[in-house]
C-alpha cells in the first residue's frame, strides 16, 4: 500500500496547479456516463488484495464463469467529490461508504476492502481526473462508483475464487432534471426487497428488480416508485433508489426504519443536520402510507439525488400533495442548503465528515 499512497500524494500535489478542464457544458450536465481518463483496479487472490493501480482501460476482462455474471455476487457504492471555492476538493464521509461496502461484502461472502485502501483508491481516482471535476458554483460534482465483483473460473453456486475491487468516476449534474424541484411518485405493487433478504446491502440485484417498476412509473408520468415494506405493504420504505423522509406539522424530521432499507449516508447526515443545525426532533420509525396527511413536506434523499422534494404520492386512486407540486417547502430547502453547503465547503462540516483530496 505504500506505493499507492505515494502515487496518490504525487498526483494530488501535481493537480494543485491549474487544471485544463474537459470540454463539457457544465451548466447542462446531466446524470449519464462520460468516460474519464483513469480508474483504479485491484485484484484479490490467494487470500489478499494486491497493491492496485490506475489504468486507462475502462473495459473489464473477466472469466466467463464469474460469479458476478451468473449469481449476482457483487456490490457497489455511490459517492461524490466536490470542488470548493478555495480550490480544494472534498470527499463527503467516505469512511461511511467504506463501512457500508464492507457490510455488503460480508452479506455476499466477499472479502472486505479495508477502509484505508478504499479511501486511498477514491482519492487517487479523483486526483487523476480533476479536469472532469465540475467547477465550483455549477452545482455539479464528480460521482465515484466503487465496486467489488466475484470473478475467476467457476460454474457452481459458491463464493468466487477471485475478486476485483475497482473505482471509476463520472462528472454529473442533478439526478432529476430541474434541480431542487418537486417530483411526483407512485406507490408500486412490486417489492424492492424480501424480508430478511439483501435490502440493506447495496447489491445489483436490488436495482435490477426495480427496472420494471421504474419503467411503469415513468409510463404513467411519475418520477419513480414508492416501495412499501415487503411484509405488510403498509409502510413506506424507499423512494426509487433513494431513502424517504418527511416533516411533520410540528416540525419533526421522520424517516423510515426497517431491516430491508439500504441505509443512505445522505439520510444519516440529514438526521444529524436536522437535529443539530435546524433544532428539530428527529425520528426513525414507521411511516404508514395511509397517514400521509401527518406530513407537511417530504423528500427523497441519496448520493445521486441529494434531496429531491416530493410534490405528491399516488397511492391507488388517491393522490396526496405535500407542500406543493411546483414549489419546494421551506424545511426541505433549508436541509438541502445545509447539506450541500457542507459538501461544497461553504458551511462548516461536523468533525470527520470531510476528507480533502487536495
Short mmCIF file of C-alpha atoms in Angstrom, two decimals:
data_model
loop_
_atom_site.label_atom_id
_atom_site.label_comp_id
_atom_site.label_asym_id
_atom_site.label_seq_id
_atom_site.Cartn_x
_atom_site.Cartn_y
_atom_site.Cartn_z
CA UNK A 1 0.00 0.00 0.00
CA UNK A 2 3.00 2.36 0.40
CA UNK A 3 3.43 2.80 -3.33
CA UNK A 4 -0.29 3.54 -3.77
CA UNK A 5 -0.26 6.28 -1.14
CA UNK A 6 2.87 7.88 -2.56
CA UNK A 7 1.40 7.83 -6.05
CA UNK A 8 -1.78 9.43 -4.77
CA UNK A 9 0.13 12.17 -2.98
CA UNK A 10 2.24 12.94 -6.04
CA UNK A 11 -0.83 13.18 -8.27
CA UNK A 12 -2.59 15.40 -5.75
CA UNK A 13 0.36 17.76 -5.48
CA UNK A 14 0.65 17.96 -9.27
CA UNK A 15 -3.07 18.67 -9.54
CA UNK A 16 -2.66 21.72 -7.30
CA UNK A 17 -1.54 23.56 -10.43
CA UNK A 18 -4.26 24.99 -12.72
CA UNK A 19 -6.14 22.18 -14.47
CA UNK A 20 -7.31 22.42 -18.08
CA UNK A 21 -10.94 21.37 -17.75
CA UNK A 22 -12.59 18.91 -20.11
CA UNK A 23 -14.77 20.35 -22.88
CA UNK A 24 -18.09 19.87 -21.12
CA UNK A 25 -21.21 22.06 -20.92
CA UNK A 26 -21.15 22.21 -17.11
CA UNK A 27 -24.39 24.19 -16.86
CA UNK A 28 -26.35 21.45 -18.63
CA UNK A 29 -24.58 18.42 -17.21
CA UNK A 30 -26.93 15.51 -16.59
CA UNK A 31 -26.56 12.15 -14.87
CA UNK A 32 -25.12 9.88 -17.54
CA UNK A 33 -21.89 8.01 -18.31
CA UNK A 34 -18.94 10.08 -19.53
CA UNK A 35 -15.65 8.27 -19.91
CA UNK A 36 -12.91 9.83 -17.80
CA UNK A 37 -9.15 9.37 -18.02
CA UNK A 38 -8.21 6.88 -15.32
CA UNK A 39 -9.81 4.40 -12.96
CA UNK A 40 -8.48 2.21 -10.14
CA UNK A 41 -8.44 -1.58 -10.09
CA UNK A 42 -7.20 -4.16 -7.56
CA UNK A 43 -7.40 -7.96 -7.51
CA UNK A 44 -7.98 -10.37 -4.63
CA UNK A 45 -6.41 -13.81 -4.97
CA UNK A 46 -5.00 -16.38 -2.57
CA UNK A 47 -6.43 -14.54 0.42
CA UNK A 48 -5.15 -10.99 -0.17
CA UNK A 49 -5.64 -7.84 -2.22
CA UNK A 50 -2.80 -6.75 -4.48
CA UNK A 51 -1.40 -3.21 -4.49
CA UNK A 52 -3.93 -1.91 -7.01
CA UNK A 53 -3.21 0.51 -9.85
CA UNK A 54 -4.66 3.20 -12.06
CA UNK A 55 -5.50 2.24 -15.63
CA UNK A 56 -6.83 3.89 -18.78
CA UNK A 57 -8.78 0.73 -19.70
CA UNK A 58 -12.49 1.13 -18.97
CA UNK A 59 -13.33 -2.45 -20.01
CA UNK A 60 -13.21 -5.33 -17.52
CA UNK A 61 -11.69 -8.63 -18.62
CA UNK A 62 -13.20 -11.44 -16.54
CA UNK A 63 -13.71 -15.21 -16.73
CA UNK A 64 -16.91 -16.41 -18.41
CA UNK A 65 -17.84 -18.33 -15.25
CA UNK A 66 -17.52 -15.32 -12.94
CA UNK A 67 -20.00 -15.43 -10.07
CA UNK A 68 -20.81 -11.74 -10.60
CA UNK A 69 -22.27 -12.65 -14.00
CA UNK A 70 -24.18 -15.80 -13.06
CA UNK A 71 -25.08 -15.46 -9.40
CA UNK A 72 -25.05 -11.73 -8.72
CA UNK A 73 -22.09 -11.83 -6.37
CA UNK A 74 -21.25 -8.12 -6.49
CA UNK A 75 -21.83 -4.90 -4.60
CA UNK A 76 -21.15 -1.24 -5.22
CA UNK A 77 -21.12 2.22 -3.69
CA UNK A 78 -22.02 5.73 -4.81
CA UNK A 79 -20.28 8.84 -3.54
CA UNK A 80 -19.14 12.24 -4.78
CA UNK A 81 -16.20 14.63 -4.87
CA UNK A 82 -16.94 18.36 -4.69
CA UNK A 83 -14.96 21.38 -5.92
CA UNK A 84 -14.66 24.07 -3.23
CA UNK A 85 -14.31 27.80 -3.75
CA UNK A 86 -10.74 27.78 -2.36
CA UNK A 87 -9.60 25.27 -4.99
CA UNK A 88 -9.61 22.25 -2.67
CA UNK A 89 -11.64 19.10 -3.30
CA UNK A 90 -13.92 17.41 -0.78
CA UNK A 91 -14.88 13.79 -0.35
CA UNK A 92 -18.03 13.57 1.75
CA UNK A 93 -17.93 10.93 4.52
CA UNK A 94 -16.02 8.27 2.54
CA UNK A 95 -15.50 6.23 5.70
CA UNK A 96 -19.26 5.65 5.77
CA UNK A 97 -19.20 4.35 2.21
CA UNK A 98 -16.25 2.10 3.06
CA UNK A 99 -18.11 0.68 6.08
CA UNK A 100 -21.30 0.09 4.07
CA UNK A 101 -19.36 -1.70 1.35
CA UNK A 102 -17.78 -3.92 3.98
CA UNK A 103 -21.26 -4.84 5.25
CA UNK A 104 -22.38 -5.61 1.70
CA UNK A 105 -19.30 -7.76 1.14
CA UNK A 106 -19.98 -9.68 4.35
CA UNK A 107 -23.57 -10.35 3.26
CA UNK A 108 -22.40 -11.80 -0.09
CA UNK A 109 -19.35 -13.71 1.22
CA UNK A 110 -16.84 -11.43 -0.46
CA UNK A 111 -13.58 -10.16 1.08
CA UNK A 112 -13.80 -6.75 2.72
CA UNK A 113 -11.93 -3.81 1.21
CA UNK A 114 -10.01 -2.16 4.08
CA UNK A 115 -11.15 1.40 4.79
CA UNK A 116 -7.69 2.89 4.13
CA UNK A 117 -7.46 1.12 0.78
CA UNK A 118 -11.00 2.20 -0.17
CA UNK A 119 -10.42 5.88 0.64
CA UNK A 120 -6.98 5.96 -0.97
CA UNK A 121 -8.36 4.42 -4.17
CA UNK A 122 -11.10 7.08 -4.29
CA UNK A 123 -8.58 9.87 -3.73
CA UNK A 124 -6.35 8.51 -6.49
CA UNK A 125 -9.23 8.43 -8.97
CA UNK A 126 -10.33 11.98 -8.14
CA UNK A 127 -6.78 13.37 -8.31
CA UNK A 128 -6.19 11.65 -11.65
CA UNK A 129 -9.40 13.04 -13.17
CA UNK A 130 -9.52 16.62 -11.89
CA UNK A 131 -10.21 18.01 -15.35
CA UNK A 132 -13.59 16.29 -15.18
CA UNK A 133 -14.49 17.76 -11.78
CA UNK A 134 -17.32 20.28 -12.34
CA UNK A 135 -16.19 23.78 -11.29
CA UNK A 136 -17.42 25.24 -8.02
CA UNK A 137 -20.68 27.09 -8.47
CA UNK A 138 -22.05 24.91 -11.29
CA UNK A 139 -23.84 22.56 -8.91
CA UNK A 140 -22.12 19.56 -10.45
CA UNK A 141 -19.86 17.01 -8.81
CA UNK A 142 -17.65 14.06 -9.64
CA UNK A 143 -19.59 10.87 -8.98
CA UNK A 144 -17.49 7.91 -7.79
CA UNK A 145 -18.55 4.30 -8.30
CA UNK A 146 -16.51 1.83 -6.21
CA UNK A 147 -17.50 -1.81 -6.66
CA UNK A 148 -16.49 -5.38 -5.82
CA UNK A 149 -17.28 -8.35 -8.08
CA UNK A 150 -16.69 -12.08 -7.90
CA UNK A 151 -14.56 -13.35 -10.80
CA UNK A 152 -12.44 -16.36 -11.80
CA UNK A 153 -13.20 -19.73 -13.36
CA UNK A 154 -16.29 -21.25 -11.73
CA UNK A 155 -19.61 -22.91 -12.52
CA UNK A 156 -21.21 -23.95 -9.19
CA UNK A 157 -23.21 -21.78 -6.81
CA UNK A 158 -20.43 -20.82 -4.42
CA UNK A 159 -18.32 -17.81 -3.50
CA UNK A 160 -15.81 -16.81 -6.17
CA UNK A 161 -12.14 -17.86 -6.17
CA UNK A 162 -11.06 -14.31 -7.06
CA UNK A 163 -12.42 -10.78 -6.75
CA UNK A 164 -11.98 -7.35 -8.30
CA UNK A 165 -12.27 -4.05 -6.44
CA UNK A 166 -12.44 -1.05 -8.75
CA UNK A 167 -13.38 2.64 -8.72
CA UNK A 168 -14.32 4.88 -11.65
CA UNK A 169 -15.71 8.39 -11.81
CA UNK A 170 -18.15 10.40 -13.92
CA UNK A 171 -18.94 14.13 -13.86
CA UNK A 172 -22.63 14.60 -13.06
CA UNK A 173 -25.29 17.21 -12.61
CA UNK A 174 -28.68 16.73 -10.91
CA UNK A 175 -30.09 13.18 -10.91
CA UNK A 176 -33.58 14.54 -11.55
CA UNK A 177 -33.77 17.25 -14.20
CA UNK A 178 -34.82 20.62 -12.81
CA UNK A 179 -32.61 20.57 -9.73
CA UNK A 180 -34.40 21.29 -6.47
CA UNK A 181 -37.92 20.96 -7.85
CA UNK A 182 -40.74 18.72 -6.62
CA UNK A 183 -41.24 15.33 -8.24
CA UNK A 184 -44.34 13.13 -8.00
CA UNK A 185 -44.12 9.42 -7.17
CA UNK A 186 -46.46 6.44 -7.30
CA UNK A 187 -46.76 3.56 -4.85
CA UNK A 188 -45.58 0.35 -6.50
CA UNK A 189 -47.24 -3.04 -6.23
CA UNK A 190 -43.79 -4.62 -6.54
CA UNK A 191 -41.45 -5.28 -3.63
CA UNK A 192 -37.98 -3.77 -3.70
CA UNK A 193 -36.51 -6.46 -1.44
CA UNK A 194 -37.59 -9.51 0.54
CA UNK A 195 -37.89 -9.66 4.34
CA UNK A 196 -34.53 -10.85 5.70
CA UNK A 197 -33.11 -10.55 2.19
CA UNK A 198 -30.45 -8.23 0.74
CA UNK A 199 -32.36 -4.96 1.02
CA UNK A 200 -29.86 -3.50 3.50
CA UNK A 201 -26.91 -4.32 1.20
CA UNK A 202 -26.03 -2.25 -1.85
CA UNK A 203 -26.13 -5.09 -4.36
CA UNK A 204 -27.06 -5.03 -8.03
CA UNK A 205 -29.94 -7.49 -7.73
CA UNK A 206 -31.98 -4.97 -5.76
CA UNK A 207 -31.64 -2.47 -8.58
CA UNK A 208 -32.31 -4.97 -11.38
CA UNK A 209 -35.62 -5.75 -9.68
CA UNK A 210 -36.52 -2.05 -9.74
CA UNK A 211 -36.17 -1.56 -13.51
CA UNK A 212 -39.67 -2.72 -14.45
CA UNK A 213 -41.48 -0.77 -11.68
CA UNK A 214 -39.46 2.32 -12.62
CA UNK A 215 -40.42 1.95 -16.28
CA UNK A 216 -44.09 1.56 -15.41
CA UNK A 217 -43.96 4.63 -13.14
CA UNK A 218 -42.41 6.73 -15.93
CA UNK A 219 -45.07 5.49 -18.37
CA UNK A 220 -47.71 6.90 -16.03
CA UNK A 221 -45.95 10.25 -15.74
CA UNK A 222 -44.25 9.82 -12.34
CA UNK A 223 -40.61 10.31 -11.38
CA UNK A 224 -40.29 6.86 -9.78
CA UNK A 225 -41.89 4.41 -7.36
CA UNK A 226 -42.56 4.38 -3.66
CA UNK A 227 -41.81 0.92 -2.28
CA UNK A 228 -43.72 -0.34 0.76
CA UNK A 229 -42.46 -2.79 3.35
CA UNK A 230 -42.46 -6.30 1.83
CA UNK A 231 -44.10 -7.91 4.86
CA UNK A 232 -47.28 -5.86 5.35
CA UNK A 233 -47.36 -3.38 2.44
CA UNK A 234 -48.50 -0.65 4.84
CA UNK A 235 -45.29 1.34 5.48
CA UNK A 236 -43.07 3.41 3.20
CA UNK A 237 -39.55 2.03 2.87
CA UNK A 238 -37.77 3.62 -0.10
CA UNK A 239 -38.48 6.01 -2.96
CA UNK A 240 -36.97 4.62 -6.15
CA UNK A 241 -33.28 4.20 -5.35
CA UNK A 242 -33.40 6.82 -2.59
CA UNK A 243 -34.45 7.00 1.07
CA UNK A 244 -37.66 8.72 2.18
CA UNK A 245 -38.06 11.41 4.81
CA UNK A 246 -40.89 13.68 5.84
CA UNK A 247 -41.55 16.73 8.02
CA UNK A 248 -44.49 16.65 10.40
CA UNK A 249 -46.74 19.66 11.02
CA UNK A 250 -44.95 20.23 14.34
CA UNK A 251 -41.54 20.20 12.58
CA UNK A 252 -40.26 16.71 13.40
CA UNK A 253 -37.93 15.03 10.90
CA UNK A 254 -39.19 11.47 10.34
CA UNK A 255 -37.62 8.73 8.22
CA UNK A 256 -38.47 5.02 7.92
CA UNK A 257 -36.57 2.35 9.80
CA UNK A 258 -36.52 -1.22 8.55
CA UNK A 259 -34.02 -4.08 8.18
CA UNK A 260 -34.73 -4.16 4.42
CA UNK A 261 -33.84 -0.49 3.78
CA UNK A 262 -30.44 0.46 2.41
CA UNK A 263 -29.13 2.97 4.95
CA UNK A 264 -28.40 6.09 2.93
CA UNK A 265 -25.38 8.11 4.06
CA UNK A 266 -27.25 11.20 2.92
CA UNK A 267 -30.20 10.29 5.16
CA UNK A 268 -27.93 9.63 8.13
CA UNK A 269 -26.32 13.02 7.56
CA UNK A 270 -29.69 14.76 7.33
CA UNK A 271 -30.70 13.27 10.67
CA UNK A 272 -27.68 14.98 12.24
CA UNK A 273 -28.13 18.29 10.40
CA UNK A 274 -31.87 18.46 11.13
CA UNK A 275 -31.20 17.92 14.83
CA UNK A 276 -28.03 19.96 15.32
CA UNK A 277 -28.41 22.76 12.76
CA UNK A 278 -32.17 23.19 12.46
CA UNK A 279 -33.01 22.27 16.07
CA UNK A 280 -35.57 19.66 15.03
CA UNK A 281 -36.62 16.50 16.81
CA UNK A 282 -35.66 13.52 14.63
CA UNK A 283 -37.20 10.08 14.50
CA UNK A 284 -36.53 6.80 12.70
CA UNK A 285 -39.66 4.70 12.69
CA UNK A 286 -42.78 3.60 10.81
CA UNK A 287 -44.21 5.86 8.11
CA UNK A 288 -47.61 4.48 7.20
CA UNK A 289 -48.81 5.03 3.64
CA UNK A 290 -52.38 5.71 4.83
CA UNK A 291 -51.21 8.54 7.13
CA UNK A 292 -49.54 10.93 4.67
CA UNK A 293 -51.66 13.83 5.93
CA UNK A 294 -49.47 13.84 9.06
CA UNK A 295 -46.65 15.40 7.00
CA UNK A 296 -46.40 18.87 5.51
CA UNK A 297 -43.24 18.20 3.44
CA UNK A 298 -41.45 15.14 2.13
CA UNK A 299 -38.34 14.28 0.19
CA UNK A 300 -36.21 11.56 -1.37
CA UNK A 301 -32.53 11.60 -0.44
CA UNK A 302 -29.39 9.82 -1.57
CA UNK A 303 -25.96 10.44 -3.03
CA UNK A 304 -27.23 10.66 -6.61
CA UNK A 305 -30.44 12.58 -5.90
CA UNK A 306 -29.02 14.60 -2.92
CA UNK A 307 -32.51 15.79 -1.92
CA UNK A 308 -35.49 15.67 -4.25
CA UNK A 309 -38.63 17.31 -2.85
CA UNK A 310 -41.68 15.09 -3.20
CA UNK A 311 -44.64 17.01 -4.59
CA UNK A 312 -47.18 14.24 -4.23
CA UNK A 313 -47.66 10.49 -3.94
CA UNK A 314 -50.21 8.47 -5.90
CA UNK A 315 -51.50 5.62 -3.73
CA UNK A 316 -54.12 3.62 -5.57
CA UNK A 317 -56.88 6.04 -6.54
CA UNK A 318 -55.75 8.71 -4.09
CA UNK A 319 -53.17 11.40 -4.79
CA UNK A 320 -51.71 13.19 -1.76
CA UNK A 321 -49.92 16.52 -2.20
CA UNK A 322 -47.44 17.64 0.45
CA UNK A 323 -46.26 21.26 0.40
CA UNK A 324 -46.69 21.84 -3.33
CA UNK A 325 -46.31 20.15 -6.70
CA UNK A 326 -44.39 23.14 -8.04
CA UNK A 327 -42.52 24.72 -5.12
CA UNK A 328 -40.03 23.31 -2.63
CA UNK A 329 -41.08 23.56 1.01
CA UNK A 330 -39.05 25.76 3.38
CA UNK A 331 -37.73 22.95 5.61
CA UNK A 332 -36.64 20.74 2.71
CA UNK A 333 -34.92 23.76 1.15
CA UNK A 334 -33.06 24.56 4.38
CA UNK A 335 -31.92 20.95 4.69
CA UNK A 336 -30.72 20.96 1.09
CA UNK A 337 -28.80 24.21 1.56
CA UNK A 338 -27.22 22.97 4.77
CA UNK A 339 -26.17 19.63 3.29
CA UNK A 340 -24.81 20.97 0.02
CA UNK A 341 -23.14 23.82 1.87
CA UNK A 342 -21.17 21.28 3.89
CA UNK A 343 -20.38 19.15 0.84
CA UNK A 344 -19.07 22.08 -1.22
CA UNK A 345 -17.12 23.59 1.68
CA UNK A 346 -19.39 26.62 2.05
CA UNK A 347 -20.53 25.73 5.58
CA UNK A 348 -18.66 24.23 8.49
CA UNK A 349 -18.73 20.45 8.44
CA UNK A 350 -19.23 18.27 11.51
CA UNK A 351 -15.97 16.72 12.63
CA UNK A 352 -14.79 13.87 10.42
CA UNK A 353 -17.26 14.41 7.61
CA UNK A 354 -14.83 15.81 5.02
CA UNK A 355 -11.69 14.21 3.57
CA UNK A 356 -9.60 16.53 1.40
CA UNK A 357 -8.23 15.28 -1.91
CA UNK A 358 -6.15 18.44 -2.50
#
